[in-house]
XYZ file of N, CA, C and O in Angstrom:
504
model
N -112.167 -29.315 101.865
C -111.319 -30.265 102.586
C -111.629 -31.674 102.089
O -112.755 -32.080 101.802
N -110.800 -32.181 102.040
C -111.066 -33.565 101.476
C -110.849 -34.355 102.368
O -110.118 -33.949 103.271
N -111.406 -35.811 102.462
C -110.750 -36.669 103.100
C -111.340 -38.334 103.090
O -112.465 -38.516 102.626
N -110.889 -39.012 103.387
C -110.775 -40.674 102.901
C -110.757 -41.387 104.670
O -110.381 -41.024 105.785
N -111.228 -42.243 104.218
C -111.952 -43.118 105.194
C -111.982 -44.440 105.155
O -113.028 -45.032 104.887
N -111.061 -44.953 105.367
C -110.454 -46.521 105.137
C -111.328 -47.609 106.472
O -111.292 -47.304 107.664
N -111.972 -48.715 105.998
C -112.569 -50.123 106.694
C -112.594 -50.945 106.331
O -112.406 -51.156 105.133
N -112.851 -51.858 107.225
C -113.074 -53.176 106.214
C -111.441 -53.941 107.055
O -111.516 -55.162 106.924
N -110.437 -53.634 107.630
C -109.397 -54.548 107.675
C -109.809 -55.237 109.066
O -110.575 -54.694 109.862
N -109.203 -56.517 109.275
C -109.318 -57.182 110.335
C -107.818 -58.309 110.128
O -106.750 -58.070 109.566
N -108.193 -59.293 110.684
C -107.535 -60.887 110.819
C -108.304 -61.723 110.159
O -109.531 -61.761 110.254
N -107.523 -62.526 109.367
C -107.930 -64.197 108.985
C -106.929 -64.682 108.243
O -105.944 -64.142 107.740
N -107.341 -65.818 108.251
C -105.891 -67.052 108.458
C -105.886 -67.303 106.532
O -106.847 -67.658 105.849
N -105.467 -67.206 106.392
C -104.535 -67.291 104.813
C -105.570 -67.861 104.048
O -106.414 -68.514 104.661
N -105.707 -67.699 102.392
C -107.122 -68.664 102.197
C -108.322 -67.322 102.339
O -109.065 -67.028 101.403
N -108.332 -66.783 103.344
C -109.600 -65.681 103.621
C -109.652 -64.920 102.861
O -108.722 -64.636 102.106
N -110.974 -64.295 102.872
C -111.268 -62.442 102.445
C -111.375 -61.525 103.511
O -111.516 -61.666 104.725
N -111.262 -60.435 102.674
C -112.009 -59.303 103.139
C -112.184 -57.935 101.977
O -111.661 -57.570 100.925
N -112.892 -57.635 102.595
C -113.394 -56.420 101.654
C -112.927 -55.093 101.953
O -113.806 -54.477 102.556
N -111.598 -54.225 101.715
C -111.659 -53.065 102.011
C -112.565 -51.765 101.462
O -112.752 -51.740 100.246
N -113.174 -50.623 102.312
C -113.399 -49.486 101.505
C -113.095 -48.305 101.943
O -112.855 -48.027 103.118
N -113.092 -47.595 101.063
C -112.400 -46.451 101.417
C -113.952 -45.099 100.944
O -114.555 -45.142 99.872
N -114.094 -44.591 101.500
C -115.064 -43.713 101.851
C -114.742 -42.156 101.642
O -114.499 -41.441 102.614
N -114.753 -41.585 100.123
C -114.291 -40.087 99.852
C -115.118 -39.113 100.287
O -116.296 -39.282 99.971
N -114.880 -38.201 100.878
C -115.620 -36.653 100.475
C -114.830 -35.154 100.223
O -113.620 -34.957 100.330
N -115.687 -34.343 99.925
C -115.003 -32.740 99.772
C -115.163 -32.438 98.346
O -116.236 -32.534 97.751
N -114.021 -32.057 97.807
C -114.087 -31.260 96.850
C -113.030 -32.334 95.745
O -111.831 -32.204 95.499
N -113.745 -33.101 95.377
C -112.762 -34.173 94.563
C -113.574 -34.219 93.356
O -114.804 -34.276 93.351
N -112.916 -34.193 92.466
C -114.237 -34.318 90.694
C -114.572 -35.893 90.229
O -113.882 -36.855 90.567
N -115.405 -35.943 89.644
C -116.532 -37.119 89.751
C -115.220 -38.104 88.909
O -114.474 -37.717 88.009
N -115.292 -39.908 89.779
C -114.958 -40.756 89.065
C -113.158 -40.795 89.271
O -112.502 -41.386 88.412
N -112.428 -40.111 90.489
C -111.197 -39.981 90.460
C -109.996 -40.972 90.416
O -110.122 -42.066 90.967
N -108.968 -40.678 89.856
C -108.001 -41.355 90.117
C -107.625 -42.116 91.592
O -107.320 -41.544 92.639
N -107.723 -43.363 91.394
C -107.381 -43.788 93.206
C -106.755 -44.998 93.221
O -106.914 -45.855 92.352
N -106.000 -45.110 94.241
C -105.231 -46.194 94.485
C -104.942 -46.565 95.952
O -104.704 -45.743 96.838
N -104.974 -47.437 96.049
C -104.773 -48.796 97.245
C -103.103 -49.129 97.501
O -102.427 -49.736 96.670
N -102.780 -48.821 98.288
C -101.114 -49.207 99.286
C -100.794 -49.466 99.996
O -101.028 -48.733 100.957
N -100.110 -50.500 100.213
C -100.057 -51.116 101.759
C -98.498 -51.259 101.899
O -97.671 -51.344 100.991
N -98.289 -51.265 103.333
C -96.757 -50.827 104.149
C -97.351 -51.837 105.697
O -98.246 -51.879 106.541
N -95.903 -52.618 105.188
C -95.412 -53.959 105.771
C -94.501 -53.241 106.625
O -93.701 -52.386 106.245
N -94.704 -53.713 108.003
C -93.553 -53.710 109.095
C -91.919 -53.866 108.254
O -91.363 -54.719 107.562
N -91.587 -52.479 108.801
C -90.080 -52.410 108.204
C -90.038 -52.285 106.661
O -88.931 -52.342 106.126
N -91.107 -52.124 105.921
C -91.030 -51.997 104.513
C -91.234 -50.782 103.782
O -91.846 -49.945 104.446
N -90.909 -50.410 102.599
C -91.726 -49.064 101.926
C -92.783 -49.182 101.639
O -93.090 -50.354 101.420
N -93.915 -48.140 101.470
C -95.429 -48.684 100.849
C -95.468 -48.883 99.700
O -94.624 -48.324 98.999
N -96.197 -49.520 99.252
C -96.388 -49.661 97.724
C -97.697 -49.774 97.483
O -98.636 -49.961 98.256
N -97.654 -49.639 96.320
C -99.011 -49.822 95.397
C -99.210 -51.163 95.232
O -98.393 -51.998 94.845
N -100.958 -51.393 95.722
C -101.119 -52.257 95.083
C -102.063 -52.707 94.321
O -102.127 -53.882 93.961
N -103.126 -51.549 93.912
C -104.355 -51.216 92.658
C -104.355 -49.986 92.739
O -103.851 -49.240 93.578
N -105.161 -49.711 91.497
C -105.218 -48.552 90.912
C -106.463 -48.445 90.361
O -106.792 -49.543 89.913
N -107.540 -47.376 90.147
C -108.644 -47.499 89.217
C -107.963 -45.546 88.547
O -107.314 -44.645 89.080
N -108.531 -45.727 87.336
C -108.045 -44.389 86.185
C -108.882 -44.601 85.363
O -109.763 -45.461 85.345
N -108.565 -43.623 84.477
C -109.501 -43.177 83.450
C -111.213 -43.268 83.744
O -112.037 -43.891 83.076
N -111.459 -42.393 85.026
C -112.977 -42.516 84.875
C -113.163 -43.801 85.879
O -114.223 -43.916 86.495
N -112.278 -44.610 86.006
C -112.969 -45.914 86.445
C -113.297 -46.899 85.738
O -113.791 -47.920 86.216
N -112.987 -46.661 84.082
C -113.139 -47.411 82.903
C -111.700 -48.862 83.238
O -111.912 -50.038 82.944
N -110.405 -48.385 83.853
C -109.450 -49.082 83.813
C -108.745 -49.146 85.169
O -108.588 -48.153 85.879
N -108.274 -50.548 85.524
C -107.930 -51.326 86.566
C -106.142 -51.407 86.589
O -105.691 -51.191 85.465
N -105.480 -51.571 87.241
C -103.966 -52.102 87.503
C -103.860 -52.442 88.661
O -104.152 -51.831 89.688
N -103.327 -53.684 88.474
C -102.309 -54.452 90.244
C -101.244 -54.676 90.185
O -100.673 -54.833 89.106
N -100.772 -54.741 91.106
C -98.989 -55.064 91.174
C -99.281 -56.415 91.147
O -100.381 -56.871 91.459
N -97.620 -57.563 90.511
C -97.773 -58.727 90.268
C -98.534 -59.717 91.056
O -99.316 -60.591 90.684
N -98.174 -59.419 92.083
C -98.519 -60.277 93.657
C -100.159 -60.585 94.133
O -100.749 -61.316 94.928
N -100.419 -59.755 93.325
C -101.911 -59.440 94.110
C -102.859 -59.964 92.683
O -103.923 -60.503 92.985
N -102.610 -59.868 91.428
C -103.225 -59.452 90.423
C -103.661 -61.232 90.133
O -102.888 -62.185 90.036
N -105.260 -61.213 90.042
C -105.955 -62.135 90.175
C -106.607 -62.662 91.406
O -107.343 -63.648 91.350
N -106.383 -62.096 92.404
C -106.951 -62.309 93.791
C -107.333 -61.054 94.454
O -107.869 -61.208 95.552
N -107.158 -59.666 93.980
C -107.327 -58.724 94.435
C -108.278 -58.380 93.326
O -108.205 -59.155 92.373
N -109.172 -57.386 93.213
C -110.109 -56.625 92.543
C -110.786 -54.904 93.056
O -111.663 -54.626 93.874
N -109.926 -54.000 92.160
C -110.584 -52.340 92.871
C -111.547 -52.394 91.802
O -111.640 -52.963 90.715
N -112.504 -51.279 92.778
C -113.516 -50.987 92.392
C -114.194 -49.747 92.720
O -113.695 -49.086 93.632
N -115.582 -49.163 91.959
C -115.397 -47.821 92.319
C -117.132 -47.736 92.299
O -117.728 -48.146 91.303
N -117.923 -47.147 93.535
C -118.967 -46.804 93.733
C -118.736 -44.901 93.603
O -118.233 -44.044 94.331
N -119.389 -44.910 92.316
C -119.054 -42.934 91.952
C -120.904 -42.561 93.079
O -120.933 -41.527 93.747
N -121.984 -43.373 93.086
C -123.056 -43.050 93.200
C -122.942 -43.080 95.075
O -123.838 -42.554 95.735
N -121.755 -43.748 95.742
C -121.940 -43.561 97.359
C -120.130 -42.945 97.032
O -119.620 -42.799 98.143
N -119.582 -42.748 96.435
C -118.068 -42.099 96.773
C -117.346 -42.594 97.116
O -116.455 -41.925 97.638
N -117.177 -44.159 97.084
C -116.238 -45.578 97.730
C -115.759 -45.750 96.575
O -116.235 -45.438 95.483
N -114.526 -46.401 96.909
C -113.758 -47.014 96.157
C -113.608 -48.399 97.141
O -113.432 -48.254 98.350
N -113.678 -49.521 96.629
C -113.400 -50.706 97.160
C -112.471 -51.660 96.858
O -112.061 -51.544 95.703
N -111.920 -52.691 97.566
C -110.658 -53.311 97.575
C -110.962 -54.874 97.814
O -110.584 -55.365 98.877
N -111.608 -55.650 96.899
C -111.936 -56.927 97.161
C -110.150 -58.063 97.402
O -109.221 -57.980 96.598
N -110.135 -58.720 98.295
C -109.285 -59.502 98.124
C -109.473 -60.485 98.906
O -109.716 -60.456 100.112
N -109.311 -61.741 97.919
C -109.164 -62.993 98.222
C -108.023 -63.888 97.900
O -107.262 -63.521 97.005
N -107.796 -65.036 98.521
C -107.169 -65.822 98.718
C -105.446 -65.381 99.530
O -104.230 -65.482 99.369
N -106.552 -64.834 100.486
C -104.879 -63.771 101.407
C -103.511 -64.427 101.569
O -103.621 -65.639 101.754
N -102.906 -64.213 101.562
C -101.398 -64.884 101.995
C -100.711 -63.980 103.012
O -100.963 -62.776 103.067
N -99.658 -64.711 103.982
C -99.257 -63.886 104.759
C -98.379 -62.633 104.859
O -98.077 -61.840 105.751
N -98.095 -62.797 103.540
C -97.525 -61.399 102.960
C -98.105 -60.769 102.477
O -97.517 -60.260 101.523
N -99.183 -60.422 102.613
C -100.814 -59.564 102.186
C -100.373 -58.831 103.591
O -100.641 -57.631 103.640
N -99.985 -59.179 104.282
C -100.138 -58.381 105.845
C -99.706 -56.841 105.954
O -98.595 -56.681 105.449
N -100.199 -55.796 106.409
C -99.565 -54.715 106.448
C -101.010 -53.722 106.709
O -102.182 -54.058 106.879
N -100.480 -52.627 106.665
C -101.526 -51.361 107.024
C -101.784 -50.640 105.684
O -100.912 -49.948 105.158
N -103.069 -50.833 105.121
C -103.785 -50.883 103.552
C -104.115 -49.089 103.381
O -105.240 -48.737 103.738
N -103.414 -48.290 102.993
C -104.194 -47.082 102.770
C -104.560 -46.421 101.323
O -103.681 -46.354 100.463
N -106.122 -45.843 101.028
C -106.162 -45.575 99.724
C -106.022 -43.892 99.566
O -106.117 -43.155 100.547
N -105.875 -43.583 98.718
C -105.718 -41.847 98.149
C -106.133 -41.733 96.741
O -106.692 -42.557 96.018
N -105.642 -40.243 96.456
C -106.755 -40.166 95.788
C -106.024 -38.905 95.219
O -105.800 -37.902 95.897
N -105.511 -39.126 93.295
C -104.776 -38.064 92.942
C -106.157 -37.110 92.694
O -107.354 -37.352 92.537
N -105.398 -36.005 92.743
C -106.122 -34.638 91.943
C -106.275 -34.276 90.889
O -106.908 -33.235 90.713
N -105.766 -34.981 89.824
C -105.281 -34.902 88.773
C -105.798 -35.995 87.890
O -105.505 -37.156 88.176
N -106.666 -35.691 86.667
C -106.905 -36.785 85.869
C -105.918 -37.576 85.526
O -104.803 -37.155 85.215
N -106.311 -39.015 85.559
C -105.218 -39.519 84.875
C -105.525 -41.002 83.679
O -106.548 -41.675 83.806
N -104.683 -41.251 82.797
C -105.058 -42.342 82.089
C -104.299 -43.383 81.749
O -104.393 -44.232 80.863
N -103.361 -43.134 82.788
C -102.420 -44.187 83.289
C -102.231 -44.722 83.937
O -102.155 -43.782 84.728
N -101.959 -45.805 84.725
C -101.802 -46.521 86.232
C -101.037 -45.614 86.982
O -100.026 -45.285 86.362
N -101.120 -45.195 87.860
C -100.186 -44.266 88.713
C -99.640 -45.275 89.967
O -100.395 -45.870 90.735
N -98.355 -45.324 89.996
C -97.775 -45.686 91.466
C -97.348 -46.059 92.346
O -97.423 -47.067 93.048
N -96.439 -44.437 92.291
C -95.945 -43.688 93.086
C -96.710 -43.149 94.049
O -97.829 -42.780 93.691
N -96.305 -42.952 95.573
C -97.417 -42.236 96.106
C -96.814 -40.830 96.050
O -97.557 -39.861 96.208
N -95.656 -40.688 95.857
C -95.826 -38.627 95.511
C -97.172 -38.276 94.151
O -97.253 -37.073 93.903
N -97.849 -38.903 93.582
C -98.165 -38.892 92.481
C -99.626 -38.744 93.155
O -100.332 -38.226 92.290
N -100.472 -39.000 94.453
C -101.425 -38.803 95.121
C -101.228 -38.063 95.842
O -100.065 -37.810 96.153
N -102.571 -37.238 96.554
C -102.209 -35.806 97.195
C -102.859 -36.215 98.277
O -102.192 -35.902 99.262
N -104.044 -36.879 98.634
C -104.581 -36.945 99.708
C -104.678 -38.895 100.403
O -105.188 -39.769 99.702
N -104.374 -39.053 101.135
C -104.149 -39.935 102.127
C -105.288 -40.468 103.104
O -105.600 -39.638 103.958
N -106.105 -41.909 103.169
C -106.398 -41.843 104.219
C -105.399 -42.418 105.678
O -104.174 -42.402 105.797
N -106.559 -42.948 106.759
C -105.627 -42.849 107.671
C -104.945 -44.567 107.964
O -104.052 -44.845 108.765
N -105.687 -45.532 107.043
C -105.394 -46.786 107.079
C -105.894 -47.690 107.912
O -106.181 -47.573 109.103
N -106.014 -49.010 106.878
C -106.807 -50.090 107.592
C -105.724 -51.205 107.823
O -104.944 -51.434 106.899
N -105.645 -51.781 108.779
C -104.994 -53.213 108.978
C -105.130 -54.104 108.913
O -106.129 -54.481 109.526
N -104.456 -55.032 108.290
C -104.549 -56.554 107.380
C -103.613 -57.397 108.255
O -102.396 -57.217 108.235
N -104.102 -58.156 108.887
C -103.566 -58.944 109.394
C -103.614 -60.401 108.726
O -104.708 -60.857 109.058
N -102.950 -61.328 107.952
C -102.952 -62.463 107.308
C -102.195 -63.796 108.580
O -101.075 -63.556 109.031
N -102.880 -64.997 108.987
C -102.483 -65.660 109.804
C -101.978 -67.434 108.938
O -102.947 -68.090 108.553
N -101.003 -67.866 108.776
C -100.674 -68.925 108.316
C -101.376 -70.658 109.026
O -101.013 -71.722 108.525
């Protein structure tokens, strides 16, 4: 059984950090494909990092890329979600997953991940 374990979200006023992580276990093979998505009131989710190949390689969507940073603890099973300089469209409910499937491409789509956690909330205040 697998499963993911999202923390780290709270409130702060634009300008702020926070640190998301996401917390794997079960039967997942070392160093996995994973990605970070967040879903805005009334919006679709999207992607918005990615770690692949091993953890050797990074992708962000435009918005985020330079203020956001994933990252990957293979030795505690976290994957982490640094982001700074929040804006209020950072706001939404942050969830990471986790394909099954090697990959050496940026993935994302979330049909393209199989397992889901249950999500953290980002609240950004102007």
């Amino acid at each position: 059984q697998v499963q993911l374990v999202e923390s780290g979200g709270g409130s702060v006023q634009a300008g702020g950090s926070l640190r998301l992580s996401c917390a794997y276990s079960g039967d997942i093979y070392s160093r996995p494909c994973m990605g970070w998505f967040r879903q805005a009131p009334g919006k679709e989710r999207e992607g918005v990092a990615t770690i692949y190949s091993g953890g050797d390689n990074t992708a962000y969507v435009a918005s985020v890329k330079g203020r956001f940073t994933i990252s990957h603890d293979n030795q505690d099973n976290t994957v982490y979600l640094q982001m700074n300089s929040l804006k209020p469209e950072d706001t939404g409910m942050y969830y990471c997953a986790v394909r099954m499937r090697l990959c050496f491409s940026a993935r994302w789509h979330r049909d393209e991940y199989n397992y889901w956690g249950q999500g953290t909330q980002v609240t950004v205040s102007s």
